[in-house]
PDB file of C-alpha atoms in Angstrom:
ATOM      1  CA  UNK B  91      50.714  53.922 154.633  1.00  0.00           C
ATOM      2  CA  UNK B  92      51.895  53.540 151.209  1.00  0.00           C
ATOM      3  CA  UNK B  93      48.913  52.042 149.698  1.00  0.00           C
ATOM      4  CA  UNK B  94      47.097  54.638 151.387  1.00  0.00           C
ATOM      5  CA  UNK B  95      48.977  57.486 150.095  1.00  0.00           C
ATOM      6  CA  UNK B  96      48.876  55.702 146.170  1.00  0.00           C
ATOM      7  CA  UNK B  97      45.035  55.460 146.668  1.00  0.00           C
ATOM      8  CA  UNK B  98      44.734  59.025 147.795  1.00  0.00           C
ATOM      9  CA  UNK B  99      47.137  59.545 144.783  1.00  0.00           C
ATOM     10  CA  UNK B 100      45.263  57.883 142.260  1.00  0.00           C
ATOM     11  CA  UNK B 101      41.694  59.498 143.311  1.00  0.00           C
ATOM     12  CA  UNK B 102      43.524  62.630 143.026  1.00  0.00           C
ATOM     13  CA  UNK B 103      44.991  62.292 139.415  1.00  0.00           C
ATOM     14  CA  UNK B 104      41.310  60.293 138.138  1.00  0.00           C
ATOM     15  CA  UNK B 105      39.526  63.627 139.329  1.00  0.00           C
ATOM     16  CA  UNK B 106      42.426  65.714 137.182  1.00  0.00           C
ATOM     17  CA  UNK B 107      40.902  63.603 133.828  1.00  0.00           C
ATOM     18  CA  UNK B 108      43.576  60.797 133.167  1.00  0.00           C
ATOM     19  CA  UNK B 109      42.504  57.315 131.971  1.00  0.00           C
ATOM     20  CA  UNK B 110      42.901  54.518 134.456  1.00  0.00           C
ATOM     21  CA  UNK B 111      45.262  53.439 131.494  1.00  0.00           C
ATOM     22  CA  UNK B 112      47.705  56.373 131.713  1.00  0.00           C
ATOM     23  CA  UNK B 113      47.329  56.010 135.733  1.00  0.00           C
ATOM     24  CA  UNK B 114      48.908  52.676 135.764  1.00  0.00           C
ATOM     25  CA  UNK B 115      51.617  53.790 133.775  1.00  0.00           C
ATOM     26  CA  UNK B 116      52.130  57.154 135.842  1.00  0.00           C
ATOM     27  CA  UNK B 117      51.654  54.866 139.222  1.00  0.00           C
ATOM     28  CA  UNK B 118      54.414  52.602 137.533  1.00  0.00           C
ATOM     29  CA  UNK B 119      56.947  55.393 137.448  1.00  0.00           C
ATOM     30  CA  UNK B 120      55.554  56.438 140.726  1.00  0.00           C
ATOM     31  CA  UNK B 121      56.191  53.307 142.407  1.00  0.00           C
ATOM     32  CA  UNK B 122      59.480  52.720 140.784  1.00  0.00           C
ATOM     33  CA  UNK B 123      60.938  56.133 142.444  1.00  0.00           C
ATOM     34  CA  UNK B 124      59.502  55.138 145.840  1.00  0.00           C
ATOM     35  CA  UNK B 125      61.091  52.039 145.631  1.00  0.00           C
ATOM     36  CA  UNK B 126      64.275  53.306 144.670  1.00  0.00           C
ATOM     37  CA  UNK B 127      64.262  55.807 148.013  1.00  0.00           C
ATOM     38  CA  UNK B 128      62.849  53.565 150.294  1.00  0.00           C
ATOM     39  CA  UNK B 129      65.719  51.119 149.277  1.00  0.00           C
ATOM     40  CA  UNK B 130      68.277  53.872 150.086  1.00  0.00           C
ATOM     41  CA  UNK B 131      66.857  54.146 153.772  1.00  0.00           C
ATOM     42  CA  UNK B 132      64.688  57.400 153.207  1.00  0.00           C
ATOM     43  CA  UNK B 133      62.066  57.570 155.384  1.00  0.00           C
ATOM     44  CA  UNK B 134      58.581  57.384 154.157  1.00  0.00           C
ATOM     45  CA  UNK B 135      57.228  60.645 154.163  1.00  0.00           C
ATOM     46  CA  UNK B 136      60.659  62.303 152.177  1.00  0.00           C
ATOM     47  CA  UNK B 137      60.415  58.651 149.954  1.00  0.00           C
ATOM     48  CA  UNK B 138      57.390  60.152 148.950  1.00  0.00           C
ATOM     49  CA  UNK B 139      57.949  63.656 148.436  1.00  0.00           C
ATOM     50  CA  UNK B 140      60.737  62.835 146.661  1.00  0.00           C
ATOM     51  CA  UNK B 141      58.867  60.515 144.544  1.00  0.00           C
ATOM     52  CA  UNK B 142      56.462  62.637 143.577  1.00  0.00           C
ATOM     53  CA  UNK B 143      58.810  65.060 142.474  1.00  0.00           C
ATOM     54  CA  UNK B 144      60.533  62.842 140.171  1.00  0.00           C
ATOM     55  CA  UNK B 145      57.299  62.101 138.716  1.00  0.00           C
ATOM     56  CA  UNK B 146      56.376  65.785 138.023  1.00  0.00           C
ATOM     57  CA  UNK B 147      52.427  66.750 137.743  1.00  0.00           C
ATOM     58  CA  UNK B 148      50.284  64.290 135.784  1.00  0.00           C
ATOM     59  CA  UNK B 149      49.183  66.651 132.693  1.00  0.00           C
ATOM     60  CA  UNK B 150      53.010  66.911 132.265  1.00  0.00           C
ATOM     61  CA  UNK B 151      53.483  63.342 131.891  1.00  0.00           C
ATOM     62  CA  UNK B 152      50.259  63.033 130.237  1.00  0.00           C
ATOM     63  CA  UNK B 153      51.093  65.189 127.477  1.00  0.00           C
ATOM     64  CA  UNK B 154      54.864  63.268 126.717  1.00  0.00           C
ATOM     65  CA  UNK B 155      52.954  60.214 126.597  1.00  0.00           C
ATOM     66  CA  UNK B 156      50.886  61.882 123.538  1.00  0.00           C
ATOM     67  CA  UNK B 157      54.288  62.346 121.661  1.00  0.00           C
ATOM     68  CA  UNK B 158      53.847  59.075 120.997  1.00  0.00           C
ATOM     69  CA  UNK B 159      50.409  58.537 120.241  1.00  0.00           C
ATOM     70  CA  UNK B 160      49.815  59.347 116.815  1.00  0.00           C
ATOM     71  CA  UNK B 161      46.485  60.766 115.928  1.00  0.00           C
ATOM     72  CA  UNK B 162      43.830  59.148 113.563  1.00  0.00           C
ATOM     73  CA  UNK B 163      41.726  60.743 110.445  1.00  0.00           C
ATOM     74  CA  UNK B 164      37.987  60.697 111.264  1.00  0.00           C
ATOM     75  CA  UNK B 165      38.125  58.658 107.723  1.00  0.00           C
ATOM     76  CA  UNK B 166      40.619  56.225 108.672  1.00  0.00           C
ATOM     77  CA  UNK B 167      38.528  55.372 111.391  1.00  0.00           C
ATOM     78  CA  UNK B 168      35.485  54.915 109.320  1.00  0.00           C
ATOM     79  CA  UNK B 169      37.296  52.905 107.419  1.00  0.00           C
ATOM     80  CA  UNK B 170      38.297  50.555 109.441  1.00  0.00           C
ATOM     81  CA  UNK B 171      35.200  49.928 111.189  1.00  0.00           C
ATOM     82  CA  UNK B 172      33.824  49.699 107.619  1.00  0.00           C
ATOM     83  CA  UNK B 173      36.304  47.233 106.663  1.00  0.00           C
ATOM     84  CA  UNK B 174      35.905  45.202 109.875  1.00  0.00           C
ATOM     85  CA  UNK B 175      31.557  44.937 109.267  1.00  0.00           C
ATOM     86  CA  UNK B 176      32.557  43.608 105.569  1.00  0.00           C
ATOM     87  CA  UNK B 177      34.776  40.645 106.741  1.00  0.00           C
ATOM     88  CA  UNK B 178      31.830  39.750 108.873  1.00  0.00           C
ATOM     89  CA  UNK B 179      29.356  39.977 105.711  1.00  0.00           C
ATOM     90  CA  UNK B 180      31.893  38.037 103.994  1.00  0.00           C
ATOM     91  CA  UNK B 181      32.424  35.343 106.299  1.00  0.00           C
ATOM     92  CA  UNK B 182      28.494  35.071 107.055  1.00  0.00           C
ATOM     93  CA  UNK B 183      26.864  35.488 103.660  1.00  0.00           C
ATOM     94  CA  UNK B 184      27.906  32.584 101.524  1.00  0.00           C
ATOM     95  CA  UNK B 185      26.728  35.447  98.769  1.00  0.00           C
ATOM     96  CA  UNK B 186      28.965  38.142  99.785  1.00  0.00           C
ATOM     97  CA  UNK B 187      25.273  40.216 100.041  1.00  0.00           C
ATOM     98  CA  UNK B 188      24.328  42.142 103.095  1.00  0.00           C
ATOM     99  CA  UNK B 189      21.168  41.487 102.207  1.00  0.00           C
ATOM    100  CA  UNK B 190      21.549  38.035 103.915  1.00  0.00           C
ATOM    101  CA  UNK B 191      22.674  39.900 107.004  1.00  0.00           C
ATOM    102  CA  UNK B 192      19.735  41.883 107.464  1.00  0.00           C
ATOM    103  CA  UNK B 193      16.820  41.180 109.731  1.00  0.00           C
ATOM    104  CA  UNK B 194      14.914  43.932 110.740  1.00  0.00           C
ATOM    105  CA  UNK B 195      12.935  42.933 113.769  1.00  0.00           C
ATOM    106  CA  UNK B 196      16.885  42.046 115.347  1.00  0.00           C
ATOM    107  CA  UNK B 197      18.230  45.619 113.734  1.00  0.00           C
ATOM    108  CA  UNK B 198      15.213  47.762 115.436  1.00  0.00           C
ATOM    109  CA  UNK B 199      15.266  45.972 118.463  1.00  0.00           C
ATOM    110  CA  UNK B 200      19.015  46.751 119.108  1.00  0.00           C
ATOM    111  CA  UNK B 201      19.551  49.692 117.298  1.00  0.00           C
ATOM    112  CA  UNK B 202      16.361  50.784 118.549  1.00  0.00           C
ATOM    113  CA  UNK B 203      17.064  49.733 122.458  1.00  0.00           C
ATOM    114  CA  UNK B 204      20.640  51.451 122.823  1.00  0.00           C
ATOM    115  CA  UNK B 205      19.862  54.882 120.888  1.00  0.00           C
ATOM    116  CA  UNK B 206      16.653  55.350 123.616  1.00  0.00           C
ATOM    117  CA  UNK B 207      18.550  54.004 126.222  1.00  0.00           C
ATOM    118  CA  UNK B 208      22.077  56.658 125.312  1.00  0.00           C
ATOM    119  CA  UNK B 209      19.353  59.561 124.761  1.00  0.00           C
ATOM    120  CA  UNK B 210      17.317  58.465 128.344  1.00  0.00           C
ATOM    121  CA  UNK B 211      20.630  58.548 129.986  1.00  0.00           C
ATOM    122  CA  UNK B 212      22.574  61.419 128.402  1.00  0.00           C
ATOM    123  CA  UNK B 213      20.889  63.357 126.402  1.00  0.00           C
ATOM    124  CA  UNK B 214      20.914  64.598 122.836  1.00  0.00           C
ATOM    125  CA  UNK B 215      23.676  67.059 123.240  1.00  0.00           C
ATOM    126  CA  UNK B 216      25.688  64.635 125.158  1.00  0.00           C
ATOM    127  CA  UNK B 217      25.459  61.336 122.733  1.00  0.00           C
ATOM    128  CA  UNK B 218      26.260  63.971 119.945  1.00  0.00           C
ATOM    129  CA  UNK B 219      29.181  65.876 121.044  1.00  0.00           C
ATOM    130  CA  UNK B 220      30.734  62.301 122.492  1.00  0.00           C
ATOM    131  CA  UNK B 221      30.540  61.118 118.381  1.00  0.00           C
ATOM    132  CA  UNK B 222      31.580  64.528 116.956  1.00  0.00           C
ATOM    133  CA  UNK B 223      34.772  64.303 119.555  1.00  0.00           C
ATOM    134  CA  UNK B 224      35.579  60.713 119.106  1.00  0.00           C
ATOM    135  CA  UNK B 225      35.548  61.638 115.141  1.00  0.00           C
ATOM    136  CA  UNK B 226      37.580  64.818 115.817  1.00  0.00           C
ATOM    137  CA  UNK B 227      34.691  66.235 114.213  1.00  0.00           C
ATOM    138  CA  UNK B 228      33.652  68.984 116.780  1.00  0.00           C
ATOM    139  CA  UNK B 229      35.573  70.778 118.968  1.00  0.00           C
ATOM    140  CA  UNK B 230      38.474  69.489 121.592  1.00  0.00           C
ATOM    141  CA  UNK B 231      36.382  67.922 124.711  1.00  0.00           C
ATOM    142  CA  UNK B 232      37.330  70.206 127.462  1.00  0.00           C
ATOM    143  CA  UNK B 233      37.816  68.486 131.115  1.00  0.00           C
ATOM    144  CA  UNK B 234      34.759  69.634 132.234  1.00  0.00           C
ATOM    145  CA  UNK B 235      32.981  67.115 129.810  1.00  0.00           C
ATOM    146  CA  UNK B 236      35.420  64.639 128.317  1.00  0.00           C
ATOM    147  CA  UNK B 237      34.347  61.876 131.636  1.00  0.00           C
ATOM    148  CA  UNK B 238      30.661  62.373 130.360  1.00  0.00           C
ATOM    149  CA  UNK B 239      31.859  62.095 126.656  1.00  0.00           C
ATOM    150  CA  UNK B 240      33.243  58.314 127.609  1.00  0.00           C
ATOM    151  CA  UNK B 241      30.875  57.759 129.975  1.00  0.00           C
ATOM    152  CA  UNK B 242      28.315  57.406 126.736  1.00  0.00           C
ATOM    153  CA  UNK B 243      30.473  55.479 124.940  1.00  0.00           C
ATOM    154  CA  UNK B 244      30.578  53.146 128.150  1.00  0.00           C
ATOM    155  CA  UNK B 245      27.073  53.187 128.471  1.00  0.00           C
ATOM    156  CA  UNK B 246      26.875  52.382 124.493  1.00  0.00           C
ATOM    157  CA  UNK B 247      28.914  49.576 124.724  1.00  0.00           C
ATOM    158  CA  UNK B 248      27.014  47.758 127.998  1.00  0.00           C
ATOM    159  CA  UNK B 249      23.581  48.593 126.288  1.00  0.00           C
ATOM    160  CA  UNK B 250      24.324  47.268 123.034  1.00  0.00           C
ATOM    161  CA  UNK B 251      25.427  43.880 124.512  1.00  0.00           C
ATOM    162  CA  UNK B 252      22.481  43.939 127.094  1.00  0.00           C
ATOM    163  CA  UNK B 253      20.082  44.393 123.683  1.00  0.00           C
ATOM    164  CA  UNK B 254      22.213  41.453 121.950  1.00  0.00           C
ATOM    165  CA  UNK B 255      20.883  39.061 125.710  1.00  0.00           C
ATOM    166  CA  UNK B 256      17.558  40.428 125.292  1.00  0.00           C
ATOM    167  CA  UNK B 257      17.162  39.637 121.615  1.00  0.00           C
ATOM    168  CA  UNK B 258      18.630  36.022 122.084  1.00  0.00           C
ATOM    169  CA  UNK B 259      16.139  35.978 125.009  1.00  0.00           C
ATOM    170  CA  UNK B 260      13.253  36.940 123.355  1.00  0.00           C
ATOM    171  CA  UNK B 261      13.896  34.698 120.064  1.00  0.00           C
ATOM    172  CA  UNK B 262      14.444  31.953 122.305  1.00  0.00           C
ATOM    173  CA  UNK B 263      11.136  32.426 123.834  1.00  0.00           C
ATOM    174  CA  UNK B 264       9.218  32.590 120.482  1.00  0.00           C
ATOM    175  CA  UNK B 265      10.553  28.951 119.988  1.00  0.00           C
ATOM    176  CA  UNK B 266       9.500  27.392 122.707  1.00  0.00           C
ATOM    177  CA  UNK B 267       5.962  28.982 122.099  1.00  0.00           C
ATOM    178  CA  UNK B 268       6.384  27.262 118.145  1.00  0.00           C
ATOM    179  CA  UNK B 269       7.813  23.585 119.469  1.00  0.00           C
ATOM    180  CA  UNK B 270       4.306  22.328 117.785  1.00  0.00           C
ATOM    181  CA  UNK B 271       5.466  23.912 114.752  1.00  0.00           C
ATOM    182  CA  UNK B 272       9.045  23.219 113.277  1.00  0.00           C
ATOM    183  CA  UNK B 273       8.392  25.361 110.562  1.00  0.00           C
ATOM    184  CA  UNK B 274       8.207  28.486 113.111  1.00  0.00           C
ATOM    185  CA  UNK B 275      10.963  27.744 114.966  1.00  0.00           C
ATOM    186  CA  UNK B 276      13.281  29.820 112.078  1.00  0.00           C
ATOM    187  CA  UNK B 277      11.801  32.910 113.094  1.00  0.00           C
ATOM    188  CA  UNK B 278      13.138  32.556 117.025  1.00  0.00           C
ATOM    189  CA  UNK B 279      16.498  31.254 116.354  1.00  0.00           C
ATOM    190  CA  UNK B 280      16.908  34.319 113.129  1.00  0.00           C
ATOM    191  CA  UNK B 281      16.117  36.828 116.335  1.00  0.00           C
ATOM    192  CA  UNK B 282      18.239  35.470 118.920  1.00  0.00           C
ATOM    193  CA  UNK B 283      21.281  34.822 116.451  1.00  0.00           C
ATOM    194  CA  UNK B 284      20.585  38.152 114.577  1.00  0.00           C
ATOM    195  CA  UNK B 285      20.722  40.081 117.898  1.00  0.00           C
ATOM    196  CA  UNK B 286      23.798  38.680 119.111  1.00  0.00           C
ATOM    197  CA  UNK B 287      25.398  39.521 115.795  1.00  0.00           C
ATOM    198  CA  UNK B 288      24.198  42.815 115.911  1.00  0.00           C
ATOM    199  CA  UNK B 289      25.137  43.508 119.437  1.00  0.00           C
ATOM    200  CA  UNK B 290      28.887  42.387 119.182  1.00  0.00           C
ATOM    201  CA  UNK B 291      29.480  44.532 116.368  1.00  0.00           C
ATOM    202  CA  UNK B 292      27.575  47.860 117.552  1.00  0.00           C
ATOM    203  CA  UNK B 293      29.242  46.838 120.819  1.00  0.00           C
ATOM    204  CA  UNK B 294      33.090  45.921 119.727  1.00  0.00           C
ATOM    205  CA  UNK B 295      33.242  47.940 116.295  1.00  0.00           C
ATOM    206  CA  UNK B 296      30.689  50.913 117.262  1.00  0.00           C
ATOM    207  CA  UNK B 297      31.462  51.933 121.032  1.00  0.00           C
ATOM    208  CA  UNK B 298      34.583  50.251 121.741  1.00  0.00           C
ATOM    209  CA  UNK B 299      36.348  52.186 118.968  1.00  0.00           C
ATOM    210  CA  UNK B 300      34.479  55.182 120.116  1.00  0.00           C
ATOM    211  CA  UNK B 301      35.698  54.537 124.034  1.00  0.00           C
ATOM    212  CA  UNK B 302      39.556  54.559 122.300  1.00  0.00           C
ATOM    213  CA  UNK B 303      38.993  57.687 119.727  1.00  0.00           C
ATOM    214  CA  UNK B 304      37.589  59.619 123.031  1.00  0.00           C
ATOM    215  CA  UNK B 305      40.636  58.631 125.195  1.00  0.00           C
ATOM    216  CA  UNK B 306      42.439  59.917 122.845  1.00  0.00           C
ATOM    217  CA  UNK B 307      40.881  63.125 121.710  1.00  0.00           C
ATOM    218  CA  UNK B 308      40.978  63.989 125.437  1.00  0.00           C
ATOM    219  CA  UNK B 309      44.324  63.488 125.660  1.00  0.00           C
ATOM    220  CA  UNK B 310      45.032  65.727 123.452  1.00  0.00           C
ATOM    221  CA  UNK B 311      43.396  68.619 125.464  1.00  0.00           C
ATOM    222  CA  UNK B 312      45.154  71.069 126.759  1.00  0.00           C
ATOM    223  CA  UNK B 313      45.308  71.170 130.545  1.00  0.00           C
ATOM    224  CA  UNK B 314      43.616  74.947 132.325  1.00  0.00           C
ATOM    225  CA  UNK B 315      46.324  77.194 132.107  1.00  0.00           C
ATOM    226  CA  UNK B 316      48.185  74.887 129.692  1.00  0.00           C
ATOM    227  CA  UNK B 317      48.843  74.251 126.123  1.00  0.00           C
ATOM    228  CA  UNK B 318      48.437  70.921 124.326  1.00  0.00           C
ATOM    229  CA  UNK B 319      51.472  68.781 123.244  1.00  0.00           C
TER     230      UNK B 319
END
């Protein structure tokens, strides 16, 4: 009954807008109040009423948690993503040049794979508001479209890695078509590494960050009928 009654729970608050994340805190408390009732010899049902109450309504609980959150300049966030792509440049080009970190057929290929695979799948309107909100740029995400706003940076994240296996598969292939020719084989291994390399940091940098900035930007919207912390 009481996993029952926490899965009912949980589908219940996930349909409301919260984050798996703030679920397994608000579950936490949740759990800790049953406990605490059940231990005193309260039956079930009242255990559970009573736990709820403590807990008060998720939004309310949401919005205490944001107290704490502090919230992020669209240029701080740049920069750090900026920051993060010139360590790799630094640590990969013996040069300190970009230039060595270029290869274009690896670039289109996974640039070019996620940005038709985000517009096939969401739309225009969709991929842009999800970057203007996870920038703060545009306006707050209201409920009705903050799950699709993360659900694109989701999608980002698992196409950009899927690209990074093609690539590797793909340059992989175009060696074993070259083994006659050592001299070819450069051309393979610059397309599978190149992709990979690409891939993690669109992935980890790009639409991970993004996945974060959105969680947070919709936790800072206002419930209906409510006003944001």
């Amino acid at each position: 009954m009481r996993d029952a009654l926490l899965a009912e729970w949980r589908a219940s608050s996930r349909r409301a807008g919260l984050s798996d994340l703030e679920l397994d805190e608000l579950q936490d408390h949740l759990e800790s109040a049953l406990d605490a009732s059940l231990e005193a010899a309260v039956p079930m049902p009242k255990a559970w009423a009573e736990a709820c109450a403590r807990l008060g309504r998720a939004r309310e609980l949401e919005a205490e948690f944001l107290k704490l959150q502090p919230t992020m300049h669209p240029i701080s966030k740049l920069l750090g993503v900026s920051l993060s792509v010139t360590l790799c440049v630094l640590v990969a080009s013996p040069s300190a040049s970009i230039v060595g970190l270029i290869h274009p057929p690896s670039l289109l290929l996974v640039v070019g794979l996620v940005t038709i695979g985000l517009l096939a799948g969401h739309g225009p309107r969709a991929v842009a508001d999800a970057l203007a909100s996870g920038l703060d740029r545009g306006a707050r995400p209201a409920a009705t479209n903050s799950a699709s706003q993360r659900a694109v940076a989701r999608h980002g994240h698992r196409l950009a890695w899927a690209a990074g296996v093609l690539g590797v598969i793909l340059g992989t292939i175009t060696c074993l078509q070259e083994l006659t020719d050592p001299s070819a084989l450069g051309a393979g291994l610059a397309t599978a590494l190149m992709s990979l390399l690409y891939a993690a940091m669109l992935a980890e940098l790009g639409f991970a960050n993004l996945a974060q900035w959105l969680e947070r930007a919709h936790a800072r919207t206002p419930a209906p009928g409510g006003e944001a912390a």
